[in-house]
XYZ file of C-alpha atoms in Angstrom:
758
model
C 12.937 -16.735 -92.962
C 10.783 -17.733 -89.937
C 8.320 -14.560 -88.543
C 8.014 -16.855 -85.442
C 11.694 -15.040 -84.038
C 10.181 -12.157 -85.304
C 10.190 -8.584 -84.143
C 8.498 -7.866 -80.344
C 5.746 -5.212 -81.214
C 3.119 -3.290 -79.528
C -0.096 -4.452 -78.058
C -3.655 -4.483 -79.700
C -6.234 -1.539 -80.359
C -8.684 -0.088 -78.032
C -11.498 -3.051 -78.920
C -9.284 -5.524 -78.033
C -8.290 -4.229 -75.018
C -11.772 -4.458 -74.046
C -11.985 -8.260 -75.748
C -9.064 -8.917 -72.693
C -10.765 -7.663 -70.506
C -12.922 -9.825 -71.371
C -11.164 -13.082 -71.176
C -9.887 -12.310 -67.467
C -13.437 -12.481 -66.090
C -13.757 -15.571 -68.718
C -16.891 -13.688 -70.516
C -15.337 -14.398 -73.935
C -17.301 -12.291 -76.528
C -19.123 -13.704 -79.369
C -16.793 -14.153 -82.405
C -18.139 -12.397 -85.197
C -16.521 -10.529 -88.635
C -16.135 -7.423 -87.229
C -14.328 -9.052 -83.780
C -11.937 -11.117 -86.148
C -11.776 -7.040 -88.120
C -10.403 -5.795 -85.174
C -8.300 -8.702 -84.805
C -6.634 -7.360 -88.581
C -8.612 -10.128 -90.415
C -9.892 -9.106 -93.331
C -13.706 -9.874 -94.161
C -12.448 -12.872 -96.784
C -10.195 -14.044 -94.409
C -12.435 -15.076 -91.655
C -14.448 -16.554 -93.892
C -11.593 -18.649 -95.127
C -11.079 -19.968 -91.517
C -15.244 -20.580 -90.724
C -15.164 -22.467 -94.440
C -11.674 -24.349 -93.436
C -12.683 -25.416 -90.376
C -16.344 -25.960 -90.563
C -17.944 -23.648 -87.750
C -16.759 -20.313 -86.614
C -14.221 -20.203 -84.538
C -13.858 -19.413 -80.026
C -12.416 -16.698 -79.355
C -8.935 -18.495 -78.406
C -9.200 -20.022 -81.423
C -9.032 -16.520 -83.753
C -6.362 -14.854 -81.435
C -4.229 -17.588 -82.822
C -5.855 -17.032 -86.499
C -5.149 -13.655 -86.155
C -1.479 -13.774 -85.376
C -0.047 -16.685 -87.609
C -2.108 -14.817 -90.294
C -0.369 -11.682 -89.584
C 1.869 -10.154 -92.257
C 4.557 -10.419 -89.274
C 4.291 -13.843 -88.806
C 2.885 -15.128 -92.580
C 4.417 -12.950 -95.031
C 1.195 -13.000 -96.794
C 1.988 -10.309 -99.333
C 5.746 -10.994 -99.158
C 6.199 -14.731 -99.332
C 6.004 -15.267 -103.171
C 8.710 -12.869 -103.916
C 11.075 -14.078 -101.239
C 11.300 -17.026 -103.595
C 13.536 -14.891 -105.834
C 16.687 -14.853 -103.665
C 19.345 -17.292 -103.852
C 19.529 -19.007 -100.652
C 22.039 -22.165 -101.475
C 25.766 -22.408 -101.396
C 28.324 -24.565 -100.597
C 28.964 -22.881 -97.212
C 25.135 -22.957 -96.096
C 24.513 -24.980 -93.352
C 20.721 -23.409 -93.204
C 18.824 -20.720 -94.634
C 15.360 -19.249 -94.525
C 12.560 -21.152 -91.837
C 15.189 -21.079 -89.385
C 15.528 -18.512 -85.960
C 18.663 -17.613 -88.010
C 20.736 -18.251 -91.384
C 23.679 -20.482 -90.630
C 27.542 -20.685 -92.485
C 30.669 -23.023 -92.686
C 33.448 -20.962 -91.622
C 36.078 -23.857 -91.537
C 37.649 -26.165 -88.844
C 34.396 -27.854 -87.286
C 32.562 -24.097 -86.972
C 29.940 -22.646 -88.327
C 28.303 -18.472 -87.789
C 24.728 -18.193 -86.907
C 23.787 -14.783 -87.778
C 20.229 -12.884 -88.835
C 18.659 -9.277 -88.451
C 15.093 -8.235 -87.139
C 13.350 -5.430 -87.303
C 12.045 -3.565 -84.254
C 10.164 -0.448 -85.801
C 6.881 0.045 -84.230
C 7.570 -0.238 -80.413
C 10.638 2.205 -81.049
C 8.592 4.403 -81.771
C 6.105 4.332 -79.085
C 9.025 3.492 -76.574
C 11.995 4.209 -77.896
C 14.512 2.466 -74.887
C 12.533 -0.481 -74.466
C 11.471 -1.089 -78.139
C 15.315 -1.040 -78.980
C 15.524 -3.028 -75.956
C 13.467 -5.527 -76.385
C 14.741 -5.723 -79.981
C 18.283 -6.651 -79.248
C 16.895 -9.550 -76.704
C 14.835 -10.637 -79.424
C 17.565 -11.233 -82.436
C 19.733 -12.361 -79.640
C 17.480 -14.812 -79.356
C 17.487 -16.326 -82.772
C 21.036 -16.583 -82.624
C 21.177 -18.765 -79.350
C 18.475 -20.615 -80.521
C 20.474 -22.607 -82.507
C 23.783 -23.360 -80.614
C 25.341 -20.473 -81.030
C 27.725 -18.133 -78.526
C 26.682 -14.497 -79.697
C 29.389 -12.810 -80.420
C 28.349 -9.751 -81.755
C 25.336 -7.231 -82.088
C 25.130 -4.655 -84.820
C 22.348 -1.919 -85.395
C 20.661 0.060 -89.022
C 19.045 3.001 -87.521
C 17.057 5.699 -89.536
C 15.156 8.445 -88.135
C 13.058 11.596 -89.231
C 14.802 14.819 -89.557
C 17.414 16.573 -87.027
C 14.629 19.728 -87.116
C 11.694 16.920 -86.221
C 10.547 17.968 -82.530
C 10.643 14.193 -81.578
C 14.250 13.169 -83.384
C 16.839 14.031 -80.444
C 13.789 12.075 -77.798
C 14.273 9.335 -80.017
C 17.707 8.721 -80.772
C 18.489 9.594 -77.493
C 16.817 6.691 -75.767
C 16.797 3.943 -78.775
C 20.900 4.494 -78.580
C 20.238 3.986 -74.852
C 18.103 1.037 -74.553
C 20.450 -1.001 -77.555
C 22.992 0.126 -74.991
C 21.617 -0.364 -72.258
C 20.671 -4.075 -73.320
C 23.542 -5.144 -75.382
C 25.635 -3.576 -72.547
C 24.257 -5.304 -69.696
C 23.933 -8.829 -72.059
C 27.737 -9.035 -72.341
C 27.275 -9.288 -75.978
C 30.116 -6.620 -77.825
C 28.433 -4.160 -80.108
C 30.505 -3.330 -82.566
C 28.960 -1.192 -85.667
C 26.116 -0.529 -87.633
C 24.482 2.896 -89.404
C 22.518 5.493 -89.083
C 20.936 7.741 -91.150
C 18.192 10.778 -91.473
C 15.784 11.728 -93.478
C 12.235 14.073 -93.333
C 10.830 10.184 -94.789
C 11.436 8.651 -90.836
C 9.235 11.717 -89.085
C 6.343 9.308 -88.554
C 8.333 5.458 -88.135
C 11.699 5.011 -87.528
C 13.359 1.895 -88.791
C 14.932 -0.008 -85.820
C 16.799 -2.686 -86.985
C 19.641 -5.127 -85.151
C 21.504 -7.362 -86.658
C 23.482 -10.641 -84.412
C 26.335 -13.176 -84.825
C 26.840 -15.893 -83.408
C 29.582 -18.760 -83.271
C 29.200 -22.406 -82.770
C 30.342 -25.562 -83.343
C 29.696 -27.205 -86.299
C 28.150 -30.511 -85.336
C 26.235 -28.953 -82.333
C 23.587 -26.332 -84.549
C 19.856 -26.975 -83.227
C 16.844 -26.216 -84.988
C 12.963 -25.879 -84.163
C 11.587 -29.167 -86.230
C 9.446 -30.872 -82.988
C 9.390 -34.728 -84.418
C 7.981 -37.437 -82.719
C 4.317 -38.203 -81.022
C 5.255 -38.289 -77.688
C 8.001 -35.816 -76.280
C 8.029 -33.228 -73.803
C 7.132 -29.570 -74.232
C 9.413 -27.296 -71.723
C 8.915 -23.948 -71.150
C 12.091 -22.145 -69.799
C 12.872 -18.557 -69.155
C 10.629 -15.565 -67.389
C 7.354 -16.246 -66.428
C 4.378 -15.238 -68.825
C 2.046 -11.704 -68.415
C -0.296 -10.187 -69.889
C 2.304 -7.640 -72.296
C 2.843 -7.522 -75.783
C -0.594 -9.056 -76.438
C -1.265 -8.912 -80.147
C 2.127 -7.495 -81.204
C 2.636 -9.344 -84.459
C -1.086 -8.200 -85.191
C 0.332 -4.597 -84.649
C 3.229 -4.926 -86.106
C 1.159 -5.913 -89.630
C -0.728 -2.699 -88.997
C 0.172 1.333 -89.908
C -0.174 3.716 -87.620
C -2.422 6.152 -87.113
C -2.217 9.762 -85.258
C -1.962 9.390 -81.568
C -0.387 5.479 -81.514
C 2.204 7.153 -79.431
C -0.357 6.957 -76.270
C 0.443 3.359 -76.988
C 3.956 3.387 -74.688
C 2.160 1.295 -71.460
C 1.784 -1.919 -73.592
C 5.122 -1.863 -75.083
C 7.462 -5.105 -73.286
C 10.282 -4.320 -70.889
C 13.285 -6.297 -71.047
C 15.676 -7.947 -68.557
C 18.933 -8.339 -69.765
C 20.359 -10.193 -66.607
C 17.629 -12.247 -67.186
C 18.476 -12.613 -70.899
C 22.117 -13.610 -69.294
C 21.140 -16.547 -67.430
C 18.989 -17.798 -70.132
C 21.418 -17.669 -72.860
C 24.076 -19.490 -70.129
C 21.088 -21.706 -69.225
C 20.521 -23.084 -73.061
C 23.929 -23.385 -73.597
C 24.552 -25.946 -70.950
C 21.098 -28.229 -72.010
C 22.138 -28.262 -75.491
C 25.522 -29.746 -74.199
C 23.689 -32.721 -72.705
C 21.573 -33.702 -75.889
C 18.394 -33.552 -74.231
C 17.000 -30.828 -76.938
C 14.977 -32.256 -79.708
C 13.972 -29.045 -81.153
C 13.828 -25.406 -79.455
C 12.015 -22.123 -80.846
C 12.135 -18.232 -79.440
C 8.961 -17.374 -78.263
C 9.003 -14.379 -80.280
C 6.414 -12.715 -82.438
C 2.793 -14.100 -80.988
C 4.980 -15.851 -78.495
C 3.942 -19.114 -77.105
C 1.378 -19.451 -80.173
C 3.977 -18.616 -82.865
C 6.368 -20.762 -81.596
C 4.503 -24.270 -80.512
C 2.273 -23.511 -83.734
C 6.026 -24.234 -86.562
C 7.745 -25.760 -83.700
C 5.320 -29.009 -84.479
C 4.371 -28.162 -88.116
C 8.028 -27.693 -88.847
C 7.959 -31.770 -87.850
C 4.990 -32.612 -89.232
C 3.439 -33.447 -85.770
C 1.024 -31.784 -83.667
C 1.337 -30.889 -80.000
C -0.716 -30.552 -76.993
C -0.706 -28.075 -74.256
C -1.784 -27.831 -70.657
C -2.254 -24.084 -70.416
C -2.390 -24.291 -66.100
C 1.495 -25.192 -66.275
C 2.651 -22.418 -67.926
C 4.425 -20.795 -65.948
C 2.364 -17.530 -64.893
C 3.704 -13.689 -63.424
C -0.554 -12.531 -63.150
C -3.477 -14.015 -61.623
C -6.271 -15.136 -63.267
C -4.668 -15.401 -66.911
C -6.921 -17.465 -69.567
C -5.813 -19.231 -72.365
C -5.944 -16.271 -75.015
C -3.863 -14.053 -72.597
C -0.513 -17.112 -72.233
C -0.570 -18.127 -75.919
C -0.395 -14.367 -77.483
C 1.859 -12.775 -74.519
C 5.381 -11.441 -75.566
C 6.512 -11.512 -72.413
C 10.411 -10.990 -73.061
C 13.199 -13.893 -72.569
C 11.200 -17.229 -73.091
C 11.979 -20.488 -75.045
C 10.147 -23.657 -75.858
C 11.366 -26.812 -76.082
C 10.919 -30.580 -77.195
C 13.306 -32.657 -74.764
C 13.898 -36.776 -75.132
C 11.622 -38.048 -73.208
C 12.962 -38.839 -69.708
C 15.116 -35.878 -69.726
C 12.785 -33.232 -68.117
C 14.895 -32.881 -64.927
C 17.768 -32.196 -66.396
C 16.399 -29.337 -67.791
C 14.230 -28.433 -64.403
C 17.932 -28.922 -63.072
C 20.288 -26.373 -65.405
C 17.353 -23.747 -65.201
C 17.193 -23.593 -61.753
C 20.639 -23.748 -61.232
C 20.213 -20.512 -62.726
C 16.870 -18.908 -60.928
C 15.175 -19.428 -64.448
C 11.574 -21.832 -65.058
C 11.591 -24.557 -66.573
C 8.180 -26.334 -66.781
C 6.615 -29.042 -68.968
C 3.587 -27.787 -70.577
C 2.802 -30.487 -73.052
C 3.954 -33.650 -75.487
C 3.744 -33.540 -79.268
C 1.271 -35.909 -80.827
C 0.534 -37.317 -84.385
C -2.487 -35.441 -85.160
C -1.783 -33.001 -87.094
C -3.423 -30.599 -84.615
C -2.912 -27.991 -82.588
C -5.051 -28.820 -77.827
C -5.457 -26.280 -75.640
C -6.736 -27.591 -72.522
C -6.807 -24.843 -69.701
C -8.914 -25.283 -65.969
C -9.723 -28.597 -67.638
C -11.604 -27.409 -70.818
C -10.168 -27.694 -74.438
C -10.831 -24.241 -74.867
C -8.698 -23.885 -79.205
C -8.760 -27.886 -80.516
C -7.581 -26.569 -84.389
C -5.270 -28.516 -87.201
C -1.816 -26.837 -87.991
C -2.327 -26.483 -91.677
C -4.194 -23.572 -91.945
C -3.029 -21.831 -88.896
C 0.569 -22.173 -91.080
C 1.028 -23.550 -94.063
C -2.061 -22.926 -95.444
C -2.050 -19.520 -94.182
C -3.247 -16.463 -96.932
C 0.012 -16.113 -99.792
C -1.538 -13.100 -101.702
C -0.006 -12.164 -105.641
C -0.536 -8.816 -104.548
C -1.561 -6.367 -107.427
C 1.826 -3.507 -108.130
C 2.611 -1.005 -110.401
C 5.638 -0.471 -111.660
C 7.277 2.212 -109.200
C 8.611 5.319 -110.674
C 12.207 6.020 -111.796
C 13.764 8.704 -111.842
C 15.217 9.520 -115.049
C 19.071 10.359 -115.910
C 21.080 12.817 -114.377
C 23.104 15.467 -116.237
C 26.011 15.894 -114.418
C 27.165 19.032 -116.552
C 24.365 20.778 -115.031
C 25.731 20.742 -111.578
C 27.588 23.587 -110.592
C 30.732 23.358 -108.662
C 30.789 24.955 -105.349
C 32.550 28.310 -104.809
C 34.499 26.537 -102.429
C 35.367 22.956 -102.612
C 37.193 22.341 -99.700
C 34.160 23.956 -97.791
C 31.864 21.639 -99.715
C 33.966 18.710 -98.471
C 33.695 20.650 -95.007
C 29.595 20.926 -94.971
C 28.909 17.231 -96.267
C 32.063 15.678 -93.458
C 29.148 17.237 -90.710
C 25.939 17.057 -92.338
C 24.264 14.802 -90.611
C 24.289 11.372 -92.259
C 28.147 11.723 -93.104
C 28.689 13.261 -89.243
C 30.913 11.436 -86.291
C 28.704 8.500 -85.268
C 30.957 8.849 -81.780
C 28.175 10.063 -79.532
C 26.415 6.925 -80.712
C 28.645 4.285 -80.343
C 30.824 5.199 -77.452
C 27.148 4.259 -75.426
C 27.884 0.961 -76.686
C 30.151 -1.678 -74.848
C 32.228 -3.072 -78.142
C 35.643 -4.653 -76.363
C 33.777 -7.237 -74.119
C 34.607 -10.216 -74.617
C 38.087 -9.432 -75.809
C 37.857 -9.876 -79.687
C 35.949 -7.386 -81.309
C 39.666 -5.655 -83.875
C 40.300 -2.609 -84.649
C 38.283 0.969 -83.970
C 34.572 1.802 -84.860
C 34.249 3.760 -87.963
C 35.594 1.130 -90.905
C 33.844 -0.500 -93.658
C 32.780 -4.085 -91.528
C 33.364 -4.627 -87.976
C 35.642 -7.329 -86.969
C 35.240 -9.871 -84.315
C 37.946 -12.844 -83.628
C 37.325 -15.814 -83.223
C 38.119 -16.421 -80.132
C 41.385 -18.399 -79.072
C 42.175 -18.107 -83.262
C 43.898 -15.628 -85.937
C 40.356 -16.061 -87.730
C 37.585 -13.706 -87.544
C 35.256 -12.676 -88.866
C 33.942 -9.091 -90.782
C 30.695 -8.164 -90.180
C 28.201 -4.698 -92.138
C 25.039 -3.770 -92.344
C 23.806 -1.195 -95.300
C 21.154 0.334 -97.825
C 21.186 3.624 -99.294
C 17.429 4.650 -98.966
C 17.886 7.659 -101.391
C 18.547 4.873 -103.937
C 15.961 2.680 -103.967
C 13.068 5.557 -103.536
C 14.855 6.441 -106.967
C 15.301 3.259 -108.588
C 14.202 0.352 -105.969
C 16.211 -2.698 -109.047
C 18.867 -0.384 -108.857
C 18.965 0.661 -104.884
C 18.624 -3.498 -104.265
C 21.855 -3.963 -106.442
C 23.431 -1.427 -104.178
C 22.797 -2.345 -101.183
C 24.313 -5.586 -101.613
C 26.912 -4.750 -104.101
C 28.276 -1.967 -100.869
C 27.734 -4.690 -98.487
C 30.463 -6.516 -100.851
C 32.844 -4.114 -101.184
C 32.998 -3.010 -97.217
C 33.508 -6.663 -96.604
C 36.624 -6.718 -99.401
C 37.631 -4.227 -98.406
C 39.037 -5.775 -94.841
C 40.238 -8.403 -96.949
C 37.126 -10.752 -95.898
C 35.795 -13.153 -98.363
C 31.790 -12.220 -98.761
C 30.039 -15.566 -97.138
C 26.267 -14.386 -96.681
C 23.469 -12.170 -96.692
C 20.950 -11.753 -94.296
C 18.051 -8.839 -94.591
C 15.392 -6.852 -93.215
C 13.027 -5.116 -95.882
C 11.713 -2.392 -94.993
C 8.322 -0.902 -96.681
C 5.410 0.597 -96.292
C 1.312 -0.907 -97.050
C 1.997 -3.384 -99.546
C -1.582 -2.873 -100.634
C -1.050 0.107 -102.018
C -0.187 -0.848 -105.408
C 2.749 1.475 -105.847
C 4.642 0.444 -102.404
C 4.066 -3.502 -103.476
C 6.044 -2.472 -106.816
C 8.694 -1.138 -104.501
C 9.158 -4.250 -103.650
C 8.922 -6.917 -106.339
C 11.576 -4.324 -107.320
C 13.347 -3.899 -104.992
C 13.887 -8.049 -103.667
C 14.688 -8.552 -107.598
C 17.253 -6.180 -107.531
C 18.389 -7.638 -104.457
C 17.885 -10.870 -105.707
C 20.440 -10.960 -108.897
C 23.263 -8.885 -107.009
C 23.277 -12.142 -104.799
C 23.616 -14.678 -106.698
C 26.091 -12.369 -109.757
C 28.369 -12.317 -106.242
C 27.596 -15.406 -104.642
C 26.632 -14.169 -101.820
C 23.304 -16.509 -100.397
C 20.740 -14.219 -98.551
C 20.017 -17.355 -95.122
C 17.698 -15.449 -92.756
C 15.708 -12.362 -92.527
C 12.660 -10.182 -91.784
C 9.872 -8.091 -93.579
C 8.616 -5.746 -91.735
C 5.758 -4.062 -94.192
C 3.387 -1.138 -92.916
C 5.500 1.059 -91.854
C 3.885 4.517 -92.451
C 1.563 6.855 -90.589
C -2.009 8.026 -91.905
C -1.312 7.356 -94.851
C 2.811 8.864 -95.979
C 5.304 5.661 -96.540
C 9.108 5.351 -95.315
C 11.553 5.632 -97.775
C 11.593 2.079 -99.036
C 14.648 0.541 -96.794
C 15.929 -3.318 -97.330
C 19.056 -2.830 -95.194
C 21.058 -6.094 -95.738
C 23.312 -7.679 -93.183
C 26.299 -9.659 -94.858
C 29.486 -11.459 -93.140
C 32.599 -12.197 -94.200
C 35.782 -14.807 -93.145
C 39.137 -13.158 -92.568
C 41.736 -16.664 -92.506
C 44.260 -13.759 -90.757
C 43.630 -11.512 -88.802
C 47.083 -9.824 -89.333
C 46.214 -10.016 -93.225
C 43.734 -7.056 -93.160
C 43.257 -3.056 -93.385
C 42.239 -0.655 -91.679
C 40.200 3.070 -92.956
C 43.346 4.380 -90.420
C 46.175 3.019 -91.612
C 47.364 5.208 -93.681
C 50.627 5.996 -93.261
C 53.204 9.825 -94.359
C 54.634 9.414 -97.884
C 52.065 7.078 -98.982
C 50.302 6.702 -102.591
C 46.557 6.912 -102.434
C 45.535 4.933 -105.330
C 41.362 4.637 -106.606
C 39.745 0.909 -107.628
C 36.777 1.504 -110.338
C 36.162 4.115 -112.859
C 34.824 7.279 -112.011
C 32.166 9.466 -114.624
C 31.199 12.336 -111.498
C 27.840 10.433 -111.107
C 26.079 13.202 -109.294
C 22.337 11.384 -109.522
C 20.545 11.064 -105.866
C 23.835 11.713 -104.458
C 24.651 13.536 -101.112
C 26.479 16.621 -103.383
C 22.957 17.350 -104.529
C 21.310 17.212 -101.202
C 23.735 18.873 -98.687
C 24.802 20.977 -101.217
C 22.025 22.311 -103.606
C 19.039 21.109 -101.714
C 17.934 18.675 -104.481
C 16.825 15.486 -103.902
C 16.606 13.883 -107.623
C 18.148 12.121 -110.721
C 19.409 8.095 -111.414
C 20.884 6.423 -108.778
C 24.699 5.389 -109.849
C 24.359 2.429 -112.466
C 25.435 -1.234 -110.853
C 27.832 -2.919 -112.982
C 28.099 -6.309 -111.252
C 30.902 -7.700 -113.090
C 33.622 -4.287 -111.909
C 32.416 -4.594 -108.605
C 33.217 -8.695 -108.453
C 37.061 -7.968 -110.977
C 37.081 -5.575 -108.578
C 36.758 -6.560 -104.924
C 38.208 -9.578 -105.590
C 41.220 -7.418 -106.525
C 40.884 -5.391 -103.381
C 40.773 -8.298 -101.411
C 43.423 -9.950 -102.912
C 45.837 -6.325 -102.038
C 45.002 -6.641 -98.469
C 45.588 -9.835 -97.887
C 48.623 -10.014 -99.570
C 49.668 -7.077 -97.199
C 50.250 -4.783 -100.014
C 48.102 -2.012 -98.321
C 48.095 -0.017 -95.585
C 44.836 1.328 -95.623
C 41.854 0.717 -97.620
C 38.019 2.612 -98.194
C 34.704 1.758 -100.081
C 34.186 4.811 -101.913
C 30.249 5.319 -101.504
C 28.227 8.644 -99.888
C 29.650 11.835 -100.927
C 32.375 9.668 -103.095
C 36.037 9.724 -103.302
C 36.425 13.045 -101.682
C 34.454 12.606 -98.502
C 36.172 8.424 -98.956
C 39.617 9.826 -98.556
C 38.709 12.649 -96.247
C 37.184 9.936 -93.458
C 41.030 8.014 -93.964
C 42.415 11.450 -93.123
C 40.864 11.873 -90.189
C 40.865 8.244 -88.781
C 45.227 8.560 -89.848
C 45.644 11.754 -88.188
C 47.317 13.595 -90.873
C 46.034 15.011 -94.092
C 46.572 14.450 -97.785
C 47.544 16.175 -101.220
C 45.298 15.459 -103.601
C 45.997 15.095 -107.785
C 43.106 14.790 -109.486
C 43.086 13.347 -113.149
C 42.065 16.512 -115.561
C 39.809 15.327 -117.505
C 36.388 15.647 -115.232
C 35.654 18.771 -113.092
C 37.016 18.681 -109.566
C 33.687 18.459 -107.942
C 32.083 15.766 -110.029
C 35.787 14.021 -109.406
C 35.146 14.623 -105.743
C 31.469 14.399 -104.905
C 30.610 11.519 -107.404
C 28.700 8.316 -106.451
C 30.081 6.372 -109.419
C 29.876 2.453 -107.537
C 32.802 -0.085 -107.730
C 35.523 1.971 -106.313
C 38.128 1.833 -103.651
C 40.511 4.040 -101.734
C 43.514 1.442 -101.380
C 46.769 3.660 -99.001
C 50.018 1.972 -100.915
C 53.849 2.417 -100.463
C 55.334 4.116 -102.528
C 57.477 1.756 -103.309
C 55.011 -1.102 -103.980
C 52.454 1.060 -106.504
C 54.068 -0.304 -109.685
C 53.625 -3.629 -109.351
C 50.071 -3.122 -108.004
C 49.529 -0.846 -111.147
C 50.665 -3.930 -112.887
C 48.094 -6.298 -111.533
C 45.337 -4.133 -111.803
C 46.042 -3.953 -115.900
C 46.559 -7.450 -115.692
C 42.986 -8.209 -113.681
C 40.987 -4.940 -115.640
C 40.857 -3.327 -113.128
C 41.162 0.210 -113.719
C 43.482 1.794 -111.398
C 44.855 5.392 -111.163
C 46.959 6.989 -108.251
C 44.904 10.149 -106.939
C 47.254 11.703 -104.775
C 49.644 11.238 -101.681
C 49.350 10.789 -97.901
C 50.760 13.711 -95.732
C 50.450 17.032 -93.919
C 48.236 18.887 -91.536
C 45.184 19.838 -94.968
C 43.271 18.071 -97.806
C 44.617 19.757 -100.541
C 43.746 19.606 -104.134
C 42.630 21.826 -106.895
C 40.738 24.484 -106.417
C 40.563 23.609 -102.396
C 42.563 23.479 -98.934
C 40.795 21.743 -95.780
C 42.711 21.646 -92.347
C 42.274 18.861 -90.680
C 41.774 20.429 -87.159
C 38.574 21.884 -88.510
C 37.347 18.844 -90.123
C 37.588 16.775 -87.463
C 35.830 20.089 -85.044
C 33.447 19.518 -87.660
C 32.952 16.389 -88.031
C 32.976 15.403 -84.591
C 30.703 18.253 -83.181
C 27.524 18.255 -84.971
C 26.209 15.250 -83.080
C 26.951 16.344 -79.924
C 26.032 20.093 -80.123
C 22.570 18.909 -81.833
C 21.839 16.403 -79.111
C 22.739 19.057 -76.223
C 25.986 16.858 -74.496
C 28.737 20.043 -76.604
C 29.145 22.743 -77.846
C 26.645 24.190 -80.087
């Protein structure tokens, strides 16, 4: 989980601005502990730097340390806990530590994918913050030699009633669509949630998936001395300086005023950069390559040299610049967009220039690799930085932060949950609530059909993208239920992986691997660190049980404003492999007369449920327990049934329970259902309980007996709960017109955004 290709965050505070202004006149301020503190370095960290160097660093050197030792790049608070993740497996080609994870998908191909955060800039300037997030995650993928084939996102916003939420939603969605649509990569799915806990700090997590030849993967380790270091892409400006440092700090009231410092992305230039890089990669000229993400040229050069066990010398005068009089400090810390750093085979410099000039991009030799183990910067004929790489990279601080056991909500007795006066009205309320209402207003702004390989319509369990000119496909999903994590971080972490597992199995995909985006508050607060520790343990436990290794990811901490942290949100992205796109199932494949079959056991779990929150206004109770053996058993059964062509539709049961699952299937299929629920559980608990490891399958009536027998042999709980057909959803104690349901479900977001009738 390298920090070099991290989120492109905001610039520093007013003190840093004054310091940078001084460097433009080459009058660098004196380096003191006070200045180091302004740059995000604690007093003991500054002392550690001085002790390791045997001297006080100069201003430029201090800048390098401040970003490389930031939480965003060093993962100094989480690194020791991230080691708990399983990261290897028979399909893993490259795990954490590279720009993106790589897994073998057979037939000489690999899938390359990663998820990253762009939270702070998206809160300050929603359009550009989200847009540059898309650009950054795409670079992580094509840096590895893969052509990007899909984008996804996981978005968390504040309460719909908060005065900024509409503007943030509009800007973020437009930024994602504007960049992805223009660069020509389809945005195929994701999730969007609302909660007051995100009022002061939204989350914008972006995921990209690419495909490459198994023998065409590029890595970032710059081995050997005397090789040319080549800068390619856009010119460097004074934007985004100290972004990694600010990504490692809390917001304070008024930080929205930093809007002018957020970078501006250029998707058309990114498209040229993709094509130029892939063309140069085909010439076997590249020894190592790294995206200039968080901390820009600093992190890319330091990480490439340190991973390769080499050194690096850069001539800063040769860096392509779009502004006059830039200092070495500014060039090294700039986070200008659409840039890459490469180490080439000697003698291939002209090949790079020719290809990049053809695409209208800069390509300049700015240095050489060395065998010194140091980074040396020269500017205007002077050495302005001379540092050992060890203290900047591998020897960055590693903290075992104090943590306290996070409070866990007690079990919730469903017997005390009163039934609704009208179960049909309760279902209507849930389906038109902010977390379950249709996201059509969002996904219609995304081009999901570009490249021509996206399969099916949005709104299902996992997006499916065909491997070009093949019958095979990749399925992908993003998942986490923050209210579960808040109630019990370990169980919530387990559930995030379990839901991703279910979403992939529901479409007939073999789950392969996971990327993560761990969003939490300030790790220096023991109660927050406790959330981090237990959530990671839950994620890791589920990954091991379900054979889904973590191959890439991102940690985004300090997500809080004025001491108020976001709900703990360890988002995960997962991919799976479909061998034959003719053997999959969609949420909308129900046919009249199909039997509706519930896979998995139901107790009517109401703790931390949407029913409790949206109908009764209560957020309490332990989240539903996750039985990982049942998840594996039921998931394999469903996947095999889908692949065998025994089901017409499939959907996992998650938020809102069985009732919302069937309602979503009915809306996608275009007709209703008649439910016959078991009498031993109260109707509202059966409909709205959120027990895990469950799916609903739409099965042709003549195949039900065989499916029941298969389930019995596999030890899988399975019951028939109704049949498809008609214009209403009918159940004991309620009836809901599908037309009325559709109006409410589709109408909430347009009405709220002011683009439809209220």
